[in-house]
mmCIF file of C-alpha atoms and ligand atoms in Angstrom:
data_model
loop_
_atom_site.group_PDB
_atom_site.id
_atom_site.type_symbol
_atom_site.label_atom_id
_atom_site.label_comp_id
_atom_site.label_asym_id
_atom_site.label_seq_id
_atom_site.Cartn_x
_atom_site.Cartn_y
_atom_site.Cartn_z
ATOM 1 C CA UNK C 1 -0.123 3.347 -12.525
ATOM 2 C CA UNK C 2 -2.474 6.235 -12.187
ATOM 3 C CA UNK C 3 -5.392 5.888 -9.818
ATOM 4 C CA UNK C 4 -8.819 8.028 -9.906
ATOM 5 C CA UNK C 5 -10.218 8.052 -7.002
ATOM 6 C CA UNK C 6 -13.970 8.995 -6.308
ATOM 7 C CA UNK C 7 -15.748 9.931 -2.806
ATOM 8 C CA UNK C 8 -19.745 10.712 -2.413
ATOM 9 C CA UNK C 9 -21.088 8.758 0.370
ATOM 10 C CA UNK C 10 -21.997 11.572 1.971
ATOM 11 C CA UNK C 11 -22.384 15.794 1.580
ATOM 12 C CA UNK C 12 -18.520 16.114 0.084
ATOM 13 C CA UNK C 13 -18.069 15.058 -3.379
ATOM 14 C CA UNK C 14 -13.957 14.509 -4.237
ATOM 15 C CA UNK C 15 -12.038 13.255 -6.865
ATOM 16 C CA UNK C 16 -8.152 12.435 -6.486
ATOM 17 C CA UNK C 17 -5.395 11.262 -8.437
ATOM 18 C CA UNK C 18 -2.820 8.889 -6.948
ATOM 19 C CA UNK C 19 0.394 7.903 -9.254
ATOM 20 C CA UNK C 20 1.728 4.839 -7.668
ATOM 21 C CA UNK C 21 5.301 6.055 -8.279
ATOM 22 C CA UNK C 22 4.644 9.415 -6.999
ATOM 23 C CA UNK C 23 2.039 9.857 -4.748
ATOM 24 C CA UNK C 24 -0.930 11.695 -4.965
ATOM 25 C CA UNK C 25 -0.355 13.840 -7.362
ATOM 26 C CA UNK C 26 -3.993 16.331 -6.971
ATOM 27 C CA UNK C 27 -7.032 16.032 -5.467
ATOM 28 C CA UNK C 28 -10.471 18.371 -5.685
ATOM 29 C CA UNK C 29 -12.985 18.583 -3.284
ATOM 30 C CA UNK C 30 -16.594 20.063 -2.852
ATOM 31 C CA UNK C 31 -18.381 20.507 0.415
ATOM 32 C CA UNK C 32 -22.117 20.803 0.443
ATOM 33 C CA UNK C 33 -21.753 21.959 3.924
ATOM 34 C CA UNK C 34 -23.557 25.229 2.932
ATOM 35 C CA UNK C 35 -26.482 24.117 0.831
ATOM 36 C CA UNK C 36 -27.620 21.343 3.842
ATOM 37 C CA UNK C 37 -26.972 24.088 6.438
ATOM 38 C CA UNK C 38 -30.547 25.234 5.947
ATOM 39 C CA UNK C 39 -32.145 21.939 6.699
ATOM 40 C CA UNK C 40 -29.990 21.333 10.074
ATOM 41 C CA UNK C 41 -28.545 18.881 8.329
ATOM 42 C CA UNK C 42 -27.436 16.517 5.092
ATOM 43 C CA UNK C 43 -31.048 16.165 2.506
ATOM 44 C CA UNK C 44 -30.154 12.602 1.105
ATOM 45 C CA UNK C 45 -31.895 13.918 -2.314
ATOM 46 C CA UNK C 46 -29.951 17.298 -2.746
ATOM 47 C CA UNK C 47 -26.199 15.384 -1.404
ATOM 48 C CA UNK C 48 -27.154 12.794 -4.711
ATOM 49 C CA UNK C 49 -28.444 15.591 -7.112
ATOM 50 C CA UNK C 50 -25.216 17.827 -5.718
ATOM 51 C CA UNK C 51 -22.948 15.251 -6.241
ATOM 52 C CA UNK C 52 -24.278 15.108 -10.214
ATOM 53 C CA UNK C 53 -23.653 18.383 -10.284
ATOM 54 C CA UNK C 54 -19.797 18.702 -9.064
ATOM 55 C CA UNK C 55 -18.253 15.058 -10.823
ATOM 56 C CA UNK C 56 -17.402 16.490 -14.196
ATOM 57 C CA UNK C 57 -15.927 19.855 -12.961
ATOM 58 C CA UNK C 58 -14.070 18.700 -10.047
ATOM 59 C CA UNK C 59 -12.411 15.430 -12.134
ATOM 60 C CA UNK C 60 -10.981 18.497 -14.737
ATOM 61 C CA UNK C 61 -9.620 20.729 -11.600
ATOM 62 C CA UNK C 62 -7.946 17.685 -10.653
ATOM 63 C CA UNK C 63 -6.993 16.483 -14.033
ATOM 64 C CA UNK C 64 -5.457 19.978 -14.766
ATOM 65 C CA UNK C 65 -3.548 19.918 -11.487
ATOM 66 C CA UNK C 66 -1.674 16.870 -12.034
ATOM 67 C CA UNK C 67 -0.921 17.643 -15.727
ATOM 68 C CA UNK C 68 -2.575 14.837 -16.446
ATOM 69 C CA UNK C 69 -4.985 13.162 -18.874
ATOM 70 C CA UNK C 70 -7.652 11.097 -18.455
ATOM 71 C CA UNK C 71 -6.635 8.844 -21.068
ATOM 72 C CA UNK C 72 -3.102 8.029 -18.685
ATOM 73 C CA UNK C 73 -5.883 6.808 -15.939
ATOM 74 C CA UNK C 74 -5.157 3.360 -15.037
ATOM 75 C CA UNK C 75 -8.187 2.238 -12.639
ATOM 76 C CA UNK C 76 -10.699 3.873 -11.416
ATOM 77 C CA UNK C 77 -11.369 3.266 -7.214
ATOM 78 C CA UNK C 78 -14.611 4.890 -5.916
ATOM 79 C CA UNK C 79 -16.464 4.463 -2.617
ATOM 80 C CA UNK C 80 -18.725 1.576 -3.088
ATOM 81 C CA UNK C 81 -20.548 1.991 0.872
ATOM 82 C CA UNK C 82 -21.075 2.652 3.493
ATOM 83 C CA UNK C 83 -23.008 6.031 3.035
ATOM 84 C CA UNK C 84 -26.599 7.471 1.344
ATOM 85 C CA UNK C 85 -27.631 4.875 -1.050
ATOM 86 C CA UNK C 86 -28.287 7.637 -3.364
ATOM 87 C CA UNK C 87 -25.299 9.374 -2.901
ATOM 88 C CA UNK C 88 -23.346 6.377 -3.588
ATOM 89 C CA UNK C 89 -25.043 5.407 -6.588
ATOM 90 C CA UNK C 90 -24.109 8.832 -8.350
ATOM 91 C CA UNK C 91 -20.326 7.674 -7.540
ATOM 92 C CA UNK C 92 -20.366 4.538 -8.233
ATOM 93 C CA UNK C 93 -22.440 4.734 -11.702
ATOM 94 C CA UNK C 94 -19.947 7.942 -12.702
ATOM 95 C CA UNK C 95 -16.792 5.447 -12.009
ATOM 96 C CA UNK C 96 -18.007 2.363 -13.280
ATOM 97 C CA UNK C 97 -19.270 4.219 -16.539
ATOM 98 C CA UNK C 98 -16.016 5.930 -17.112
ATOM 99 C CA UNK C 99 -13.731 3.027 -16.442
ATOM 100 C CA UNK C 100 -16.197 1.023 -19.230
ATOM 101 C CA UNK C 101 -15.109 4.322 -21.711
ATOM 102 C CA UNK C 102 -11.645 3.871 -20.719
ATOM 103 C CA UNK C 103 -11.032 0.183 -20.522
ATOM 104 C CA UNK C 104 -9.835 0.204 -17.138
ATOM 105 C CA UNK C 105 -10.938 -1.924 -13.981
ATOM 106 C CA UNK C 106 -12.522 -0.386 -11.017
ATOM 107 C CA UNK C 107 -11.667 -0.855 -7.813
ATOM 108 C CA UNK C 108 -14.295 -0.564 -5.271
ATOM 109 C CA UNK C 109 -13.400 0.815 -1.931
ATOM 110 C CA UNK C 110 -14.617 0.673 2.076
ATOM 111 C CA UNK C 111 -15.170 4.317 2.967
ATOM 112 C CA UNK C 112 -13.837 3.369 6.374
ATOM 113 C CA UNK C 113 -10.919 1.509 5.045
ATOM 114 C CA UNK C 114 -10.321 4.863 3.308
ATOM 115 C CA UNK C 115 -10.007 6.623 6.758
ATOM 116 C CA UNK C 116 -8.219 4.036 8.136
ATOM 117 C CA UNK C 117 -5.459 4.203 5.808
ATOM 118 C CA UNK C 118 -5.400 7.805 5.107
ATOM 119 C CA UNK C 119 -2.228 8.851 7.623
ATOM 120 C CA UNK C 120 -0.403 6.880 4.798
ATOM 121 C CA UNK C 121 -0.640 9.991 2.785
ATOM 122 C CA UNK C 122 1.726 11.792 5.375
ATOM 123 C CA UNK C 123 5.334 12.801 4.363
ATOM 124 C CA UNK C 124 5.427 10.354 8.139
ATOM 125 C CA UNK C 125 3.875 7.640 8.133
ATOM 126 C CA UNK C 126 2.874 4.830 10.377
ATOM 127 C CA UNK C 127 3.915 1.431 9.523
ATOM 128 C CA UNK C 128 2.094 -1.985 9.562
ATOM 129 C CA UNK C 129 1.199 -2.976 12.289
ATOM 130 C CA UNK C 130 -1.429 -0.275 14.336
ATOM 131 C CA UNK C 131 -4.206 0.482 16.430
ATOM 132 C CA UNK C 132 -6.646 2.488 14.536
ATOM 133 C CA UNK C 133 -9.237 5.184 16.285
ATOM 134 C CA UNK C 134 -11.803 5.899 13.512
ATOM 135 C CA UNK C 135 -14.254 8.753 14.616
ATOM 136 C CA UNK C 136 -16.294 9.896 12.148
ATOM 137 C CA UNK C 137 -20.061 11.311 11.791
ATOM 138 C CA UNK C 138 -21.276 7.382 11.272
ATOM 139 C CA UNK C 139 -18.560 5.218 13.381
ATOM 140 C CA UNK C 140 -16.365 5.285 16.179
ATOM 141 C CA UNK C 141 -14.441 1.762 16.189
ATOM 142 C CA UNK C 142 -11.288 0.709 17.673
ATOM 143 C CA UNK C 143 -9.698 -1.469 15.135
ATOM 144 C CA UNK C 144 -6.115 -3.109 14.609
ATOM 145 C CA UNK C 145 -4.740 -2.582 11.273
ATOM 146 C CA UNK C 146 -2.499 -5.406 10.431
ATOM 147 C CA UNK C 147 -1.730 -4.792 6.938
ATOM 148 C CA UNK C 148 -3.978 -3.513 3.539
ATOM 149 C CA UNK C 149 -7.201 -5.623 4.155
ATOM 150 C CA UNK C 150 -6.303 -7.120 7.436
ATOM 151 C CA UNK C 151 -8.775 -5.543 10.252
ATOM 152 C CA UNK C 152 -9.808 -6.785 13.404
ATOM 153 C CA UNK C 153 -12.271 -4.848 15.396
ATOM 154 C CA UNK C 154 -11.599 -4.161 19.132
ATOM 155 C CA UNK C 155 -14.390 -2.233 20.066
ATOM 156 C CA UNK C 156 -16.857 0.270 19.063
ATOM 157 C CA UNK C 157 -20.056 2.207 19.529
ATOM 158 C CA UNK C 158 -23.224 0.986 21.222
ATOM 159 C CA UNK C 159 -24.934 3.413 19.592
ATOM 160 C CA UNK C 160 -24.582 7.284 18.995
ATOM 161 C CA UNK C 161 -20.964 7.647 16.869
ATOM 162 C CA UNK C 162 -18.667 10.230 18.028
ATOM 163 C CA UNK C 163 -19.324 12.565 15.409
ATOM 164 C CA UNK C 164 -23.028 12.230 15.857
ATOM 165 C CA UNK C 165 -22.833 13.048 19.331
ATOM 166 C CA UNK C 166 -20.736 16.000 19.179
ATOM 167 C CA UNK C 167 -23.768 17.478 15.990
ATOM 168 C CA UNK C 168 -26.474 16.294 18.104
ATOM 169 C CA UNK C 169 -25.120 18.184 21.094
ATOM 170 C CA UNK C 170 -24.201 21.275 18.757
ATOM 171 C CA UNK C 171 -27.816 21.279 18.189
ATOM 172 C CA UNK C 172 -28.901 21.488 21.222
ATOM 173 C CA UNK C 173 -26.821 24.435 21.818
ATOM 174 C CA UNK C 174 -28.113 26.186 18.838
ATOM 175 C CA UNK C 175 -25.075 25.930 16.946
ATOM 176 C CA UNK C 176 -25.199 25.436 13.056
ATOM 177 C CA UNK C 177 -24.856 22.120 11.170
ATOM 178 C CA UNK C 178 -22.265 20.741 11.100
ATOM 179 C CA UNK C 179 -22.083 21.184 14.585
ATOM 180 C CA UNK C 180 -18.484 19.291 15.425
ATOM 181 C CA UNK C 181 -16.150 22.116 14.533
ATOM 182 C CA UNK C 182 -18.432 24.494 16.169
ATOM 183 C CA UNK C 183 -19.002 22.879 19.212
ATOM 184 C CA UNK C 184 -15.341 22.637 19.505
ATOM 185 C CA UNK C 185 -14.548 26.002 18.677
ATOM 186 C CA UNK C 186 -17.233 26.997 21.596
ATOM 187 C CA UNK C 187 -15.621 24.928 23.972
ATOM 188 C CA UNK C 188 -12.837 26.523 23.700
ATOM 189 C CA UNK C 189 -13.915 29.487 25.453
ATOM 190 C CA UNK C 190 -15.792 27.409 28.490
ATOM 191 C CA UNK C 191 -14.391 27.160 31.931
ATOM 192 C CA UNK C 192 -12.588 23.328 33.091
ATOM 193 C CA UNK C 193 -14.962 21.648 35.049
ATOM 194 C CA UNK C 194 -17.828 24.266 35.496
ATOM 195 C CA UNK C 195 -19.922 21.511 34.330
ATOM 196 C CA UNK C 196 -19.057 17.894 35.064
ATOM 197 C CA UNK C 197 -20.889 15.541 32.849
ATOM 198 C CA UNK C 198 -20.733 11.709 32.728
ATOM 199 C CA UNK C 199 -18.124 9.589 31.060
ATOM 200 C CA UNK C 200 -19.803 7.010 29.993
ATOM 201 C CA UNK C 201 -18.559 2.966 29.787
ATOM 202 C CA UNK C 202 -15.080 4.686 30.966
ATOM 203 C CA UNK C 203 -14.229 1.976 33.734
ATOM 204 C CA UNK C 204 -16.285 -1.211 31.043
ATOM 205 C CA UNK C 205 -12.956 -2.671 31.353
ATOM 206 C CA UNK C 206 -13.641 -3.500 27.487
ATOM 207 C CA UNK C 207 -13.260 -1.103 24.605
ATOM 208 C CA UNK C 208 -16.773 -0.897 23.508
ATOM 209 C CA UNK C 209 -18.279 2.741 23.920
ATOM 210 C CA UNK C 210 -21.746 4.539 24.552
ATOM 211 C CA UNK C 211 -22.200 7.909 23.737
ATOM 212 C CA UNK C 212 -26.019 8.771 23.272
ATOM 213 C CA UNK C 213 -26.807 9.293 27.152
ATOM 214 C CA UNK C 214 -24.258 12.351 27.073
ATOM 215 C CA UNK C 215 -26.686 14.118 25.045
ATOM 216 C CA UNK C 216 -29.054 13.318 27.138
ATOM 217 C CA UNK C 217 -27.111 14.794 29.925
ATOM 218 C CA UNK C 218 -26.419 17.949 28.378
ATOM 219 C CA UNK C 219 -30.478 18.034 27.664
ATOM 220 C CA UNK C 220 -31.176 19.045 30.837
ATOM 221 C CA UNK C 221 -28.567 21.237 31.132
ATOM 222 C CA UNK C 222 -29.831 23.414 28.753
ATOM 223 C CA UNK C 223 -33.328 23.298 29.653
ATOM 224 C CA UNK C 224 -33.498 25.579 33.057
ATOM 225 C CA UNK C 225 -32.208 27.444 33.655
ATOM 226 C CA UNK C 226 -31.064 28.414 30.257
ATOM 227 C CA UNK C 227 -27.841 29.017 29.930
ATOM 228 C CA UNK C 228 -26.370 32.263 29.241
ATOM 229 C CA UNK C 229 -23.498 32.867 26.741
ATOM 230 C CA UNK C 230 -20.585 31.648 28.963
ATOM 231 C CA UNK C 231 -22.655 28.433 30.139
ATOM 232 C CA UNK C 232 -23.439 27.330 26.926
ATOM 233 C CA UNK C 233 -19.421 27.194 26.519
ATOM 234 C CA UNK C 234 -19.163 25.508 29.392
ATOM 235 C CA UNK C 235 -21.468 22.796 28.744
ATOM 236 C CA UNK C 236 -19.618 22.695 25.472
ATOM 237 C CA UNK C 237 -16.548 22.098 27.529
ATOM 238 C CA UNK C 238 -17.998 19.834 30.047
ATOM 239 C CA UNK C 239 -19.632 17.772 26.978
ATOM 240 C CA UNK C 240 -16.210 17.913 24.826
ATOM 241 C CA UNK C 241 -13.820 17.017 27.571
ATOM 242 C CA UNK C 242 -16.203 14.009 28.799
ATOM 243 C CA UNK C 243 -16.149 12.569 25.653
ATOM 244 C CA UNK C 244 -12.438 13.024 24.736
ATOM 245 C CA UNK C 245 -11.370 11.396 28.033
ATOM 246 C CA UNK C 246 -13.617 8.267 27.171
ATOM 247 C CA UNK C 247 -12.073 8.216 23.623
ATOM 248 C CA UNK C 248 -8.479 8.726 24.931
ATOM 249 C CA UNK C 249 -8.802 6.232 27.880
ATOM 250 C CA UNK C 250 -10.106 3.648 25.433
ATOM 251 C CA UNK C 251 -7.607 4.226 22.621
ATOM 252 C CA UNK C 252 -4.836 3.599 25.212
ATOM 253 C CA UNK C 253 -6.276 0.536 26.622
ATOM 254 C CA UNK C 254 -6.591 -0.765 22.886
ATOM 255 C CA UNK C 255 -2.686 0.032 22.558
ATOM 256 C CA UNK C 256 -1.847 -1.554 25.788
ATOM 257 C CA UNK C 257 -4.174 -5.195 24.793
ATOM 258 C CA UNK C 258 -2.540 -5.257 20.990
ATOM 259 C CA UNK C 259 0.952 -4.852 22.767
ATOM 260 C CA UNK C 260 1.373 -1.915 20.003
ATOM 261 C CA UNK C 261 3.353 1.254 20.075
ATOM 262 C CA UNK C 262 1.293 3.160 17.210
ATOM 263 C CA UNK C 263 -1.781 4.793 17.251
ATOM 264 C CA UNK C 264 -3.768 6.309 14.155
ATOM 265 C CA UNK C 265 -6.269 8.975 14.439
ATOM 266 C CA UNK C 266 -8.605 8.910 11.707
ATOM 267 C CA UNK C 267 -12.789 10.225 11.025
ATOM 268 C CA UNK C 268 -14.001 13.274 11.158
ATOM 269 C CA UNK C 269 -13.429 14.313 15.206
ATOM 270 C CA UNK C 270 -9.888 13.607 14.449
ATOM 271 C CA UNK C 271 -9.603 16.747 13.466
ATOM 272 C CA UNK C 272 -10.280 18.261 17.133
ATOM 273 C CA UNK C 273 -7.919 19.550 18.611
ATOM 274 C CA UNK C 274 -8.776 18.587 22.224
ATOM 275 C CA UNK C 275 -8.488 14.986 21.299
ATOM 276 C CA UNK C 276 -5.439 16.128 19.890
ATOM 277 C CA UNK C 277 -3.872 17.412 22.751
ATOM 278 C CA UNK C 278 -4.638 15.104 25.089
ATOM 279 C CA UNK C 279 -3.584 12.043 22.865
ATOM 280 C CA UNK C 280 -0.228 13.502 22.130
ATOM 281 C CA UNK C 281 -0.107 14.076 26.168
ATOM 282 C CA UNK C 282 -1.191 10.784 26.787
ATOM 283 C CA UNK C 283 1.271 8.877 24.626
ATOM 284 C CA UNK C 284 4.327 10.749 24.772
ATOM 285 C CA UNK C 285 3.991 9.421 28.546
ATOM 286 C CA UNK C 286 4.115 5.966 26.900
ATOM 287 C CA UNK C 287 6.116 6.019 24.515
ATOM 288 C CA UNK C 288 3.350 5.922 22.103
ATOM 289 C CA UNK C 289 3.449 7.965 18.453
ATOM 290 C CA UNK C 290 0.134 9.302 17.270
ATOM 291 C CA UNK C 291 -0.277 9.479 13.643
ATOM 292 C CA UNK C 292 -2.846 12.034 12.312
ATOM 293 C CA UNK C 293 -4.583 12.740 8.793
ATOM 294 C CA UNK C 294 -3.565 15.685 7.105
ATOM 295 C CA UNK C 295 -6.169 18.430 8.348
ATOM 296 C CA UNK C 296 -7.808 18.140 5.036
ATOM 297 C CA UNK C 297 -7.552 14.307 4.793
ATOM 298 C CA UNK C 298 -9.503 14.366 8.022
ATOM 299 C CA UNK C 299 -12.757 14.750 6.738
ATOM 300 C CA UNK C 300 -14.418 12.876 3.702
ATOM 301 C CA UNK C 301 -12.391 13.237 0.370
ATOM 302 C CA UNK C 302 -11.409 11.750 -2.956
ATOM 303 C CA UNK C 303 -7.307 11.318 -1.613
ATOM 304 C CA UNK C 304 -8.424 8.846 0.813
ATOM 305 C CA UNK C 305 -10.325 6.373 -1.662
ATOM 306 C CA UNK C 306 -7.951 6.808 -4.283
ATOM 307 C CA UNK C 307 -4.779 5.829 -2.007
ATOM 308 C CA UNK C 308 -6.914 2.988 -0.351
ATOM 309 C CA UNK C 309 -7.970 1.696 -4.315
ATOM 310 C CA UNK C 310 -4.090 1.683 -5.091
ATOM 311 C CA UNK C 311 -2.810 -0.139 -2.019
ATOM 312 C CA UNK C 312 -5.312 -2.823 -2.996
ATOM 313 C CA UNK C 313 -4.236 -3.081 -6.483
ATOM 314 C CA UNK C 314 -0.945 -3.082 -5.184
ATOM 315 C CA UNK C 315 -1.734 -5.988 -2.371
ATOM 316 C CA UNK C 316 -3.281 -8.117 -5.302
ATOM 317 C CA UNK C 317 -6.752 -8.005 -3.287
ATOM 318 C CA UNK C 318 -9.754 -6.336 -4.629
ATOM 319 C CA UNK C 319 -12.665 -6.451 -3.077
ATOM 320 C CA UNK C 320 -15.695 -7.888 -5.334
ATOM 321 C CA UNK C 321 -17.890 -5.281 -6.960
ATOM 322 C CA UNK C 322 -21.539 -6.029 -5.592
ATOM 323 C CA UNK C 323 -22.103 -5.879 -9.549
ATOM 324 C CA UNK C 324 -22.205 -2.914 -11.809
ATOM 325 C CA UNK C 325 -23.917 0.051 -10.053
ATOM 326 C CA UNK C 326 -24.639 -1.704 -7.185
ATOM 327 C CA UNK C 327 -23.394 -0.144 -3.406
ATOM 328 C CA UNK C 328 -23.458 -1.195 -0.346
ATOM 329 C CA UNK C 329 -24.732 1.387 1.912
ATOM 330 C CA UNK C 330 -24.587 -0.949 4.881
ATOM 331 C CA UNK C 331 -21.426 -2.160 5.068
ATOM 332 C CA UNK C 332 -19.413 -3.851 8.551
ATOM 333 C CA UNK C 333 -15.909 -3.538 7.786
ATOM 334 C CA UNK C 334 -15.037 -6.716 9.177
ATOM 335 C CA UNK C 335 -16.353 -8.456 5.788
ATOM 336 C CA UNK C 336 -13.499 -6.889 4.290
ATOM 337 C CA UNK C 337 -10.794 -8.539 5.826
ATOM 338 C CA UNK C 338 -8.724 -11.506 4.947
HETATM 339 O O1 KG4 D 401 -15.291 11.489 8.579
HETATM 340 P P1 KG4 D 401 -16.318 12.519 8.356
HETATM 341 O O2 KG4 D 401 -15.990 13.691 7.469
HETATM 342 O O3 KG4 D 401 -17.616 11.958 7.740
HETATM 343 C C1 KG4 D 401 -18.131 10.711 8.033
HETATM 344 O O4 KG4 D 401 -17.706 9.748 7.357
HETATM 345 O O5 KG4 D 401 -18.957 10.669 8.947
HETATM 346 O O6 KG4 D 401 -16.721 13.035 9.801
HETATM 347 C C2 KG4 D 401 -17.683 14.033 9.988
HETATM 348 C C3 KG4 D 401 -17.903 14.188 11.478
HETATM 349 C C4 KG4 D 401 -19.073 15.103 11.801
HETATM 350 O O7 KG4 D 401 -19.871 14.481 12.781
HETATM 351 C C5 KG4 D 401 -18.395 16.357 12.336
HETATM 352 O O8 KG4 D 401 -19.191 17.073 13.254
HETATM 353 C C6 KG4 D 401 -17.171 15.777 12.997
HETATM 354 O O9 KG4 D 401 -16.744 14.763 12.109
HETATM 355 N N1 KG4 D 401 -16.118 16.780 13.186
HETATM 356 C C7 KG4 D 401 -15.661 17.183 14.404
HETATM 357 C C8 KG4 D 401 -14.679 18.165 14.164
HETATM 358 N N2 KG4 D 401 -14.553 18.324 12.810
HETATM 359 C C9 KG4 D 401 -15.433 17.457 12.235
HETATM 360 N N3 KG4 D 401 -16.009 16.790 15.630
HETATM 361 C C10 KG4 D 401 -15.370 17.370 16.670
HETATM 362 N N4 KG4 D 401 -14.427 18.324 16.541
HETATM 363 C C11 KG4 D 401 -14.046 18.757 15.313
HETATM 364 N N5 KG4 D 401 -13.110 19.692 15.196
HETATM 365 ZN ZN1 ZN D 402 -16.075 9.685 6.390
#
């Protein structure tokens, strides 16, 4: 069967295709990185008018990709929540009216559970069962995936996500939004412990996580006296390399509890490389493999939702629609499972 699948929680709108058979046969993606960057970050209002904006023309770049029609769609998955209520409702109100025109169910989907199982799109990838690291801009959770709807959370934030702490921090460096890649990119070019910053709940002895004191930290860093080019990269680095070790530690504590040799890396900071390199250090030690997203299946996009809408048409297990229209912007994962 043919699966559409639709993503606009956020500031990307994407639409995929996923042939059960085949694979995922094209997907289209808009960012709206450059219209928010003038507001230092995402306008709920302008993401849901934007995402009006790109449905239509993205589903036909996508259509025309896979050689395709629309009439050969079998089900339509879309991101039901968590995410902008607003931006959601443009979504889910685009899906559920097109699956009506069609005569096709809907299937709605977890944006998380989207990340979680987006490594399955790999030419290599992980099998049932796994630890899960999800860092995004909204969560950082330790989970362990048992199976398509089968999640049981092992730790997460206290409070600032990963993703949030690394554009908070970006701000305070005067870096554009979004301020992850940047930051990154910055602290690239700073010195190894020219500035030592906390790691904080590192030695909890659970694998629950705090990260809004670190921007607190680098607050004062950057307050007197200011820093000059080079110390700006080296609070990047001191900032980057604190937070990384936390998320590393944890990840292989998680492994070592679940008794589990396979760890996915999936959210948003997945995509830095730091937290790259050290987890692939880390686990070759241990005989661990480390299964990443695609570089473009990192971030938010339509591939993700589509793949997770098939694997639960596949595993028999739909999640209720909240009703027609309705989303879920608030949404703990753990209601998903079972
Ligand atoms: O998963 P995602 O696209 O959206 C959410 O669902 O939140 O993640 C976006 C987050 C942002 O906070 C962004 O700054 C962060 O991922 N991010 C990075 C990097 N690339 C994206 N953080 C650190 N290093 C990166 N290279
Ligand atoms: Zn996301």
């Amino acid at each position: 069967m043919l699966i559409l699948g639709i993503e606009s929680s956020c500031d990307e709108t994407g639409v995929a295709l996923y042939d059960q058979e085949r694979g995922l046969l094209a997907h289209a993606l808009h960012s709206q990185v450059a219209m928010h960057r003038d507001y230092g970050g995402v306008v709920p209002e302008l993401a849901s008018r934007d995402h009006v904006r790109r449905l239509v023309p993205l589903l036909r770049k996508a259509l025309a990709e896979s050689g395709r029609s629309l009439c050969e769609v079998g089900a339509i998955a879309y991101t039901q929540g968590p995410g902008l209520a607003g931006a959601l409702l443009v979504g889910a109100a685009f899906a559920e009216a097109l699956a009506a025109s069609l005569g096709v169910p809907t299937v709605p989907v977890h944006h998380l559970e989207g990340h979680l199982l987006s490594p399955l799109l790999s030419a290599r990838p992980p099998r049932f069962p796994f630890v899960a690291l999800l860092v995004s801009g909204g969560h950082t959770q330790l989970m362990r995936v048992s199976g398509v709807g089968d999640y049981e959370l092992l730790g997460e934030t206290l409070d600032d996500a990963a993703g949030e702490a690394f554009d908070k921090t970006a701000k305070l460096l005067g870096l554009g939004y979004p301020g992850g890649p940047a930051l990154s990119a910055l602290a690239e070019r700073g010195k190894p412990e020219a500035v030592k910053l906390p790691r904080p709940m590192l030695n909890s002895g659970d694998l629950m996580f705090s990260f809004s004191g670190l921007k607190t930290a680098v607050l004062t860093r950057v307050r007197e006296p200011v820093p000059d080019a080079q110390g700006c990269a080296d609070i990047a680095r001191g900032f980057q390399d604190a937070i990384v070790e936390v998320l590393v530690k944890k990840s292989f504590a998680a492994l070592k509890a679940s008794g589990l040799k396979q760890l996915v890396v999936a959210g948003g900071v997945g995509a830095n490389r730091e937290l790259r390199r050290r987890l692939d250090a880390g686990a070759e030690r241990r005989g661990i493999t480390v299964y990443y997203p695609e570089f473009e299946f990192c971030t938010d996009n339509g591939a993700m939702i589509a793949l997770a809408g098939a694997l639960r048409l596949e595993s028999g297990a739909v999640p209720k629609t909240a009703g027609a229209f309705a989303v879920r912007p608030r949404w703990p994962l753990a209601e998903v499972s079972g």
